[in-house]
Amino acid sequence: MTIETPVRITPRNANGAQAGNSGPPRRLELSVLRHNPHVAASVPHWQTYEVEEADGMTLFIALTEIREQQDPSLQFDFVCRAGICGSCAMVIDGRPALACRTLTKSLGRQVTLAPLPFFELIGDLSVNTGKWMRGMSERLEGWLHMVEHQPDISRIEPAMDPDLADRIYELDRCIECGCCVAACGTARMREDFVGAVGLNRIARFRLDPRDTRSDADHYELIGDDNGVFGCMSLLACHDLCPKQLPLSTQIAYLRRAMVRQGFK
Ligand code: SF4
């Protein structure tokens, strides 16, 4: 099972002392790409805010401070602040990541923040990942298919083999943050590409013995260029997934298994 570690981004250059060092705290400059697509006069532009860095500060804390003390109109999303809800994903210095899991001390003094590309922009750093995830889930029927449509919930389910439960749990840790899709070259070229998040979902349900679908049923859903054969193995999804899911391993496994079954 993967053990999570906080997201850390390598500083681009030495443009300021690191927090925790002796000396005065750094004045961070956060440049945010701002735009409100619901306001006709809005034009995309960069706006820079200054924040004094504090020990243990995350980008989420810095943005909250800006919104509370400088600019209440700044839009960004959060729910859990613990890397579980996936809401605060954004492009941080050019790489998709979670604001709540990014320590400012891992960044340079000047930081650029932009919304995740590919998803519908709500405003500033807020995007509608939920709409895309729902569409993907409906296409892939990304839920447990059981014989009983209304299972008896008072019945005690037979215990699952612990090793299998671990393998399913490993893939179930996806928080649908959208970082893998935002980082994906294929997703930019193919609007209907299901992304690593979608392929991971098929891999997850394929493992589940309670799902009544056959391997062939699962493969049928992803057996084209909008599925597993569209992936160009650029590996950005694997490198940037904040939950460190084994995405490229799963995609490679699915592809090999499908080729063996005659998909091309
Ligand atoms: S696979 Fe990783 S990067 Fe992609 S949506 Fe799930 S948690 Fe986010």
Short mmCIF file of C-alpha atoms and ligand atoms in Angstrom, two decimals:
data_model
loop_
_atom_site.label_atom_id
_atom_site.label_comp_id
_atom_site.label_asym_id
_atom_site.label_seq_id
_atom_site.Cartn_x
_atom_site.Cartn_y
_atom_site.Cartn_z
CA MET A 1 0.00 0.00 0.00
CA THR A 2 1.33 3.45 -0.88
CA ILE A 3 2.21 5.72 2.01
CA GLU A 4 1.31 9.32 1.28
CA THR A 5 3.79 12.09 1.73
CA PRO A 6 3.03 15.81 1.52
CA VAL A 7 3.30 17.29 -1.94
CA ARG A 8 6.53 19.14 -2.38
CA ILE A 9 7.46 21.17 -5.41
CA THR A 10 11.10 21.73 -6.16
CA PRO A 11 11.86 25.47 -6.10
CA ARG A 12 12.43 26.83 -9.58
CA ASN A 13 15.39 28.87 -8.45
CA ALA A 14 16.88 30.40 -5.34
CA ASN A 15 14.71 33.51 -5.33
CA GLY A 16 14.45 33.94 -1.57
CA ALA A 17 15.42 32.40 1.73
CA GLN A 18 13.42 29.37 2.84
CA ALA A 19 10.96 29.63 5.72
CA GLY A 20 12.37 28.17 8.89
CA ASN A 21 15.78 29.72 8.29
CA SER A 22 16.90 32.45 10.64
CA GLY A 23 16.09 35.96 9.50
CA PRO A 24 12.90 37.80 8.76
CA PRO A 25 10.00 35.90 7.19
CA ARG A 26 9.77 36.06 3.41
CA ARG A 27 7.30 38.30 1.61
CA LEU A 28 5.70 35.94 -0.86
CA GLU A 29 4.39 37.27 -4.17
CA LEU A 30 1.51 35.18 -5.45
CA SER A 31 0.55 36.01 -9.04
CA VAL A 32 -2.94 34.69 -9.74
CA LEU A 33 -4.44 34.33 -13.22
CA ARG A 34 -7.80 36.01 -12.77
CA HIS A 35 -10.86 35.86 -15.00
CA ASN A 36 -14.59 35.62 -14.48
CA PRO A 37 -16.16 34.09 -17.60
CA HIS A 38 -19.62 35.07 -16.33
CA VAL A 39 -18.82 38.78 -16.53
CA ALA A 40 -18.78 40.06 -20.11
CA ALA A 41 -16.18 42.76 -19.40
CA SER A 42 -13.77 40.39 -17.65
CA VAL A 43 -10.41 39.98 -19.36
CA PRO A 44 -7.91 37.34 -18.18
CA HIS A 45 -5.05 39.03 -16.35
CA TRP A 46 -2.43 38.40 -13.69
CA GLN A 47 -2.90 39.96 -10.27
CA THR A 48 -0.12 39.82 -7.70
CA TYR A 49 -0.71 39.65 -3.95
CA GLU A 50 1.89 39.86 -1.20
CA VAL A 51 1.70 37.66 1.88
CA GLU A 52 4.08 37.27 4.79
CA GLU A 53 5.13 33.66 5.07
CA ALA A 54 4.53 31.82 8.33
CA ASP A 55 5.95 28.52 9.57
CA GLY A 56 4.05 25.58 8.12
CA MET A 57 2.13 27.80 5.73
CA THR A 58 0.41 26.05 2.83
CA LEU A 59 -0.76 27.73 -0.34
CA PHE A 60 -4.30 27.18 0.86
CA ILE A 61 -3.55 29.20 4.03
CA ALA A 62 -1.89 31.95 1.98
CA LEU A 63 -4.89 32.17 -0.38
CA THR A 64 -7.33 32.22 2.52
CA GLU A 65 -5.38 35.06 4.12
CA ILE A 66 -5.54 36.99 0.85
CA ARG A 67 -9.27 36.43 0.51
CA GLU A 68 -9.98 37.39 4.12
CA GLN A 69 -7.66 40.39 4.39
CA GLN A 70 -7.05 41.75 0.91
CA ASP A 71 -9.50 40.66 -1.76
CA PRO A 72 -12.81 38.91 -0.97
CA SER A 73 -13.52 38.60 -4.70
CA LEU A 74 -10.71 36.06 -5.24
CA GLN A 75 -12.26 32.72 -6.22
CA PHE A 76 -10.79 29.35 -5.29
CA ASP A 77 -12.28 26.16 -3.86
CA PHE A 78 -11.65 24.14 -0.75
CA VAL A 79 -13.56 21.83 1.56
CA CYS A 80 -11.39 19.54 3.65
CA ARG A 81 -7.95 21.24 3.77
CA ALA A 82 -6.45 17.76 4.16
CA GLY A 83 -5.87 16.45 0.63
CA ILE A 84 -9.06 14.41 0.63
CA CYS A 85 -11.73 16.42 -1.20
CA GLY A 86 -9.61 17.40 -4.22
CA SER A 87 -11.29 20.81 -4.48
CA CYS A 88 -8.19 23.00 -4.23
CA ALA A 89 -6.33 21.55 -7.23
CA MET A 90 -4.74 24.31 -9.34
CA VAL A 91 -1.67 24.90 -11.48
CA ILE A 92 1.15 25.91 -9.15
CA ASP A 93 4.23 27.19 -10.94
CA GLY A 94 3.15 25.30 -14.03
CA ARG A 95 2.31 21.97 -12.36
CA PRO A 96 -1.14 20.75 -11.27
CA ALA A 97 -1.18 20.16 -7.49
CA LEU A 98 -3.32 20.61 -4.38
CA ALA A 99 -3.01 24.01 -2.65
CA CYS A 100 -3.72 22.47 0.75
CA ARG A 101 -0.85 20.00 0.39
CA THR A 102 1.73 22.44 -0.95
CA LEU A 103 3.96 24.09 1.62
CA THR A 104 5.03 27.59 0.65
CA LYS A 105 8.54 26.82 1.87
CA SER A 106 8.84 24.30 -0.98
CA LEU A 107 8.35 27.16 -3.48
CA GLY A 108 10.29 30.22 -4.49
CA ARG A 109 9.32 33.66 -3.22
CA GLN A 110 7.42 34.39 -6.43
CA VAL A 111 4.69 31.89 -7.25
CA THR A 112 2.27 31.73 -10.19
CA LEU A 113 -1.19 30.23 -9.72
CA ALA A 114 -3.61 29.40 -12.53
CA PRO A 115 -6.81 27.34 -12.76
CA LEU A 116 -6.62 23.76 -13.95
CA PRO A 117 -6.89 23.78 -17.75
CA PHE A 118 -9.37 21.57 -19.60
CA PHE A 119 -12.19 21.93 -17.03
CA GLU A 120 -14.96 24.53 -17.21
CA LEU A 121 -13.79 27.72 -15.53
CA ILE A 122 -16.05 29.03 -12.77
CA GLY A 123 -13.78 31.98 -11.95
CA ASP A 124 -10.12 32.67 -11.08
CA LEU A 125 -8.76 29.42 -9.59
CA SER A 126 -12.13 27.68 -9.34
CA VAL A 127 -13.06 25.08 -11.99
CA ASN A 128 -15.95 22.68 -12.39
CA THR A 129 -14.23 19.31 -12.15
CA GLY A 130 -17.46 17.73 -10.88
CA LYS A 131 -19.24 18.23 -14.20
CA TRP A 132 -16.46 16.49 -16.13
CA MET A 133 -16.12 13.70 -13.57
CA ARG A 134 -19.83 13.01 -13.70
CA GLY A 135 -19.79 12.80 -17.51
CA MET A 136 -16.80 10.44 -17.40
CA SER A 137 -18.45 8.32 -14.73
CA GLU A 138 -21.67 8.00 -16.72
CA ARG A 139 -19.77 7.00 -19.85
CA LEU A 140 -17.77 4.35 -18.00
CA GLU A 141 -20.65 3.31 -15.76
CA GLY A 142 -18.26 3.90 -12.91
CA TRP A 143 -20.23 2.28 -10.15
CA LEU A 144 -20.65 -1.20 -8.74
CA HIS A 145 -22.93 -3.34 -10.92
CA MET A 146 -24.61 -5.93 -8.73
CA VAL A 147 -27.21 -8.59 -9.50
CA GLU A 148 -29.55 -7.14 -6.93
CA HIS A 149 -30.48 -3.56 -7.74
CA GLN A 150 -31.74 -3.09 -4.20
CA PRO A 151 -29.49 -5.29 -2.09
CA ASP A 152 -30.62 -6.31 1.37
CA ILE A 153 -28.46 -4.03 3.49
CA SER A 154 -29.23 -6.00 6.67
CA ARG A 155 -27.45 -9.05 5.20
CA ILE A 156 -23.83 -9.49 6.25
CA GLU A 157 -21.57 -9.53 3.20
CA PRO A 158 -19.03 -12.35 3.03
CA ALA A 159 -15.57 -11.09 4.00
CA MET A 160 -13.33 -10.08 1.12
CA ASP A 161 -9.82 -11.45 0.91
CA PRO A 162 -7.69 -8.83 2.73
CA ASP A 163 -5.06 -8.68 -0.02
CA LEU A 164 -7.73 -8.08 -2.65
CA ALA A 165 -9.40 -5.46 -0.42
CA ASP A 166 -6.03 -3.73 -0.15
CA ARG A 167 -5.58 -3.70 -3.94
CA ILE A 168 -9.06 -2.24 -4.41
CA TYR A 169 -8.53 0.29 -1.65
CA GLU A 170 -5.27 1.40 -3.25
CA LEU A 171 -7.17 2.43 -6.41
CA ASP A 172 -10.16 3.74 -4.45
CA ARG A 173 -7.98 6.46 -2.93
CA CYS A 174 -8.56 8.65 -6.01
CA ILE A 175 -10.09 11.94 -4.88
CA GLU A 176 -11.09 13.09 -8.38
CA CYS A 177 -9.03 16.24 -8.07
CA GLY A 178 -8.46 16.43 -11.83
CA CYS A 179 -4.68 16.90 -11.66
CA CYS A 180 -4.05 13.87 -13.90
CA VAL A 181 -6.43 15.18 -16.56
CA ALA A 182 -5.06 18.72 -16.39
CA ALA A 183 -1.54 17.35 -16.87
CA CYS A 184 -2.44 14.99 -19.71
CA GLY A 185 -1.35 15.72 -23.30
CA THR A 186 -3.94 13.33 -24.74
CA ALA A 187 -6.78 15.04 -22.84
CA ARG A 188 -5.80 18.30 -24.55
CA MET A 189 -6.14 16.68 -27.98
CA ARG A 190 -9.11 14.39 -27.37
CA GLU A 191 -12.06 16.01 -25.67
CA ASP A 192 -13.62 12.64 -24.86
CA PHE A 193 -10.49 11.00 -23.46
CA VAL A 194 -11.42 9.46 -20.11
CA GLY A 195 -8.05 10.23 -18.55
CA ALA A 196 -6.07 8.32 -15.98
CA VAL A 197 -8.85 8.89 -13.47
CA GLY A 198 -11.33 7.04 -15.72
CA LEU A 199 -8.95 4.21 -16.53
CA ASN A 200 -8.16 3.88 -12.84
CA ARG A 201 -11.85 3.53 -12.16
CA ILE A 202 -12.22 0.67 -14.64
CA ALA A 203 -9.17 -1.00 -13.08
CA ARG A 204 -10.83 -0.67 -9.69
CA PHE A 205 -14.21 -2.18 -10.64
CA ARG A 206 -12.55 -4.90 -12.69
CA LEU A 207 -10.94 -6.14 -9.47
CA ASP A 208 -14.14 -6.12 -7.43
CA PRO A 209 -15.70 -9.61 -7.19
CA ARG A 210 -19.10 -8.06 -6.38
CA ASP A 211 -19.23 -6.40 -9.83
CA THR A 212 -21.16 -8.65 -12.20
CA ARG A 213 -19.55 -7.28 -15.36
CA SER A 214 -17.01 -9.44 -17.19
CA ASP A 215 -13.51 -8.28 -18.16
CA ALA A 216 -14.80 -7.96 -21.72
CA ASP A 217 -17.62 -5.67 -20.54
CA HIS A 218 -15.10 -3.43 -18.79
CA TYR A 219 -12.69 -3.44 -21.71
CA GLU A 220 -15.46 -2.55 -24.15
CA LEU A 221 -15.86 0.77 -22.33
CA ILE A 222 -12.22 1.79 -22.75
CA GLY A 223 -11.07 -0.14 -25.82
CA ASP A 224 -10.55 2.79 -28.17
CA ASP A 225 -8.50 5.97 -28.57
CA ASN A 226 -10.66 7.79 -26.03
CA GLY A 227 -9.73 5.07 -23.59
CA VAL A 228 -6.66 3.02 -22.93
CA PHE A 229 -5.27 3.17 -26.49
CA GLY A 230 -5.31 6.98 -26.57
CA CYS A 231 -2.77 7.17 -23.74
CA MET A 232 0.63 8.24 -25.10
CA SER A 233 2.47 7.19 -21.92
CA LEU A 234 3.69 10.71 -21.21
CA LEU A 235 3.47 9.77 -17.49
CA ALA A 236 2.51 13.24 -16.25
CA CYS A 237 -0.55 11.72 -14.55
CA HIS A 238 1.63 9.25 -12.69
CA ASP A 239 4.18 11.90 -11.70
CA LEU A 240 1.64 14.48 -10.52
CA CYS A 241 -1.14 12.46 -8.86
CA PRO A 242 -1.26 13.89 -5.32
CA LYS A 243 -2.44 10.53 -4.00
CA GLN A 244 0.47 8.78 -5.70
CA LEU A 245 -1.74 6.24 -7.38
CA PRO A 246 0.06 3.73 -9.64
CA LEU A 247 -1.59 5.15 -12.74
CA SER A 248 0.91 4.25 -15.47
CA THR A 249 1.21 0.73 -14.04
CA GLN A 250 -2.56 0.29 -14.18
CA ILE A 251 -2.83 1.67 -17.70
CA ALA A 252 -0.01 -0.56 -18.94
CA TYR A 253 -1.65 -3.59 -17.29
CA LEU A 254 -5.05 -2.83 -18.83
CA ARG A 255 -3.51 -2.33 -22.25
CA ARG A 256 -1.61 -5.62 -22.15
CA ALA A 257 -4.64 -7.52 -20.87
CA MET A 258 -6.82 -6.06 -23.59
CA VAL A 259 -4.36 -6.80 -26.37
CA ARG A 260 -4.28 -10.39 -25.15
CA GLN A 261 -8.08 -10.44 -25.53
CA GLY A 262 -7.90 -9.16 -29.08
CA PHE A 263 -8.54 -5.41 -28.64
CA LYS A 264 -6.40 -3.22 -30.90
S1 SF4 B 1 -5.94 9.67 -10.25
FE1 SF4 B 1 -4.78 11.05 -8.85
S2 SF4 B 1 -4.56 12.97 -10.02
FE2 SF4 B 1 -6.18 11.78 -11.03
S3 SF4 B 1 -8.09 12.52 -10.15
FE3 SF4 B 1 -7.45 10.71 -8.92
S4 SF4 B 1 -6.24 11.55 -7.24
FE4 SF4 B 1 -6.43 13.20 -8.75
#
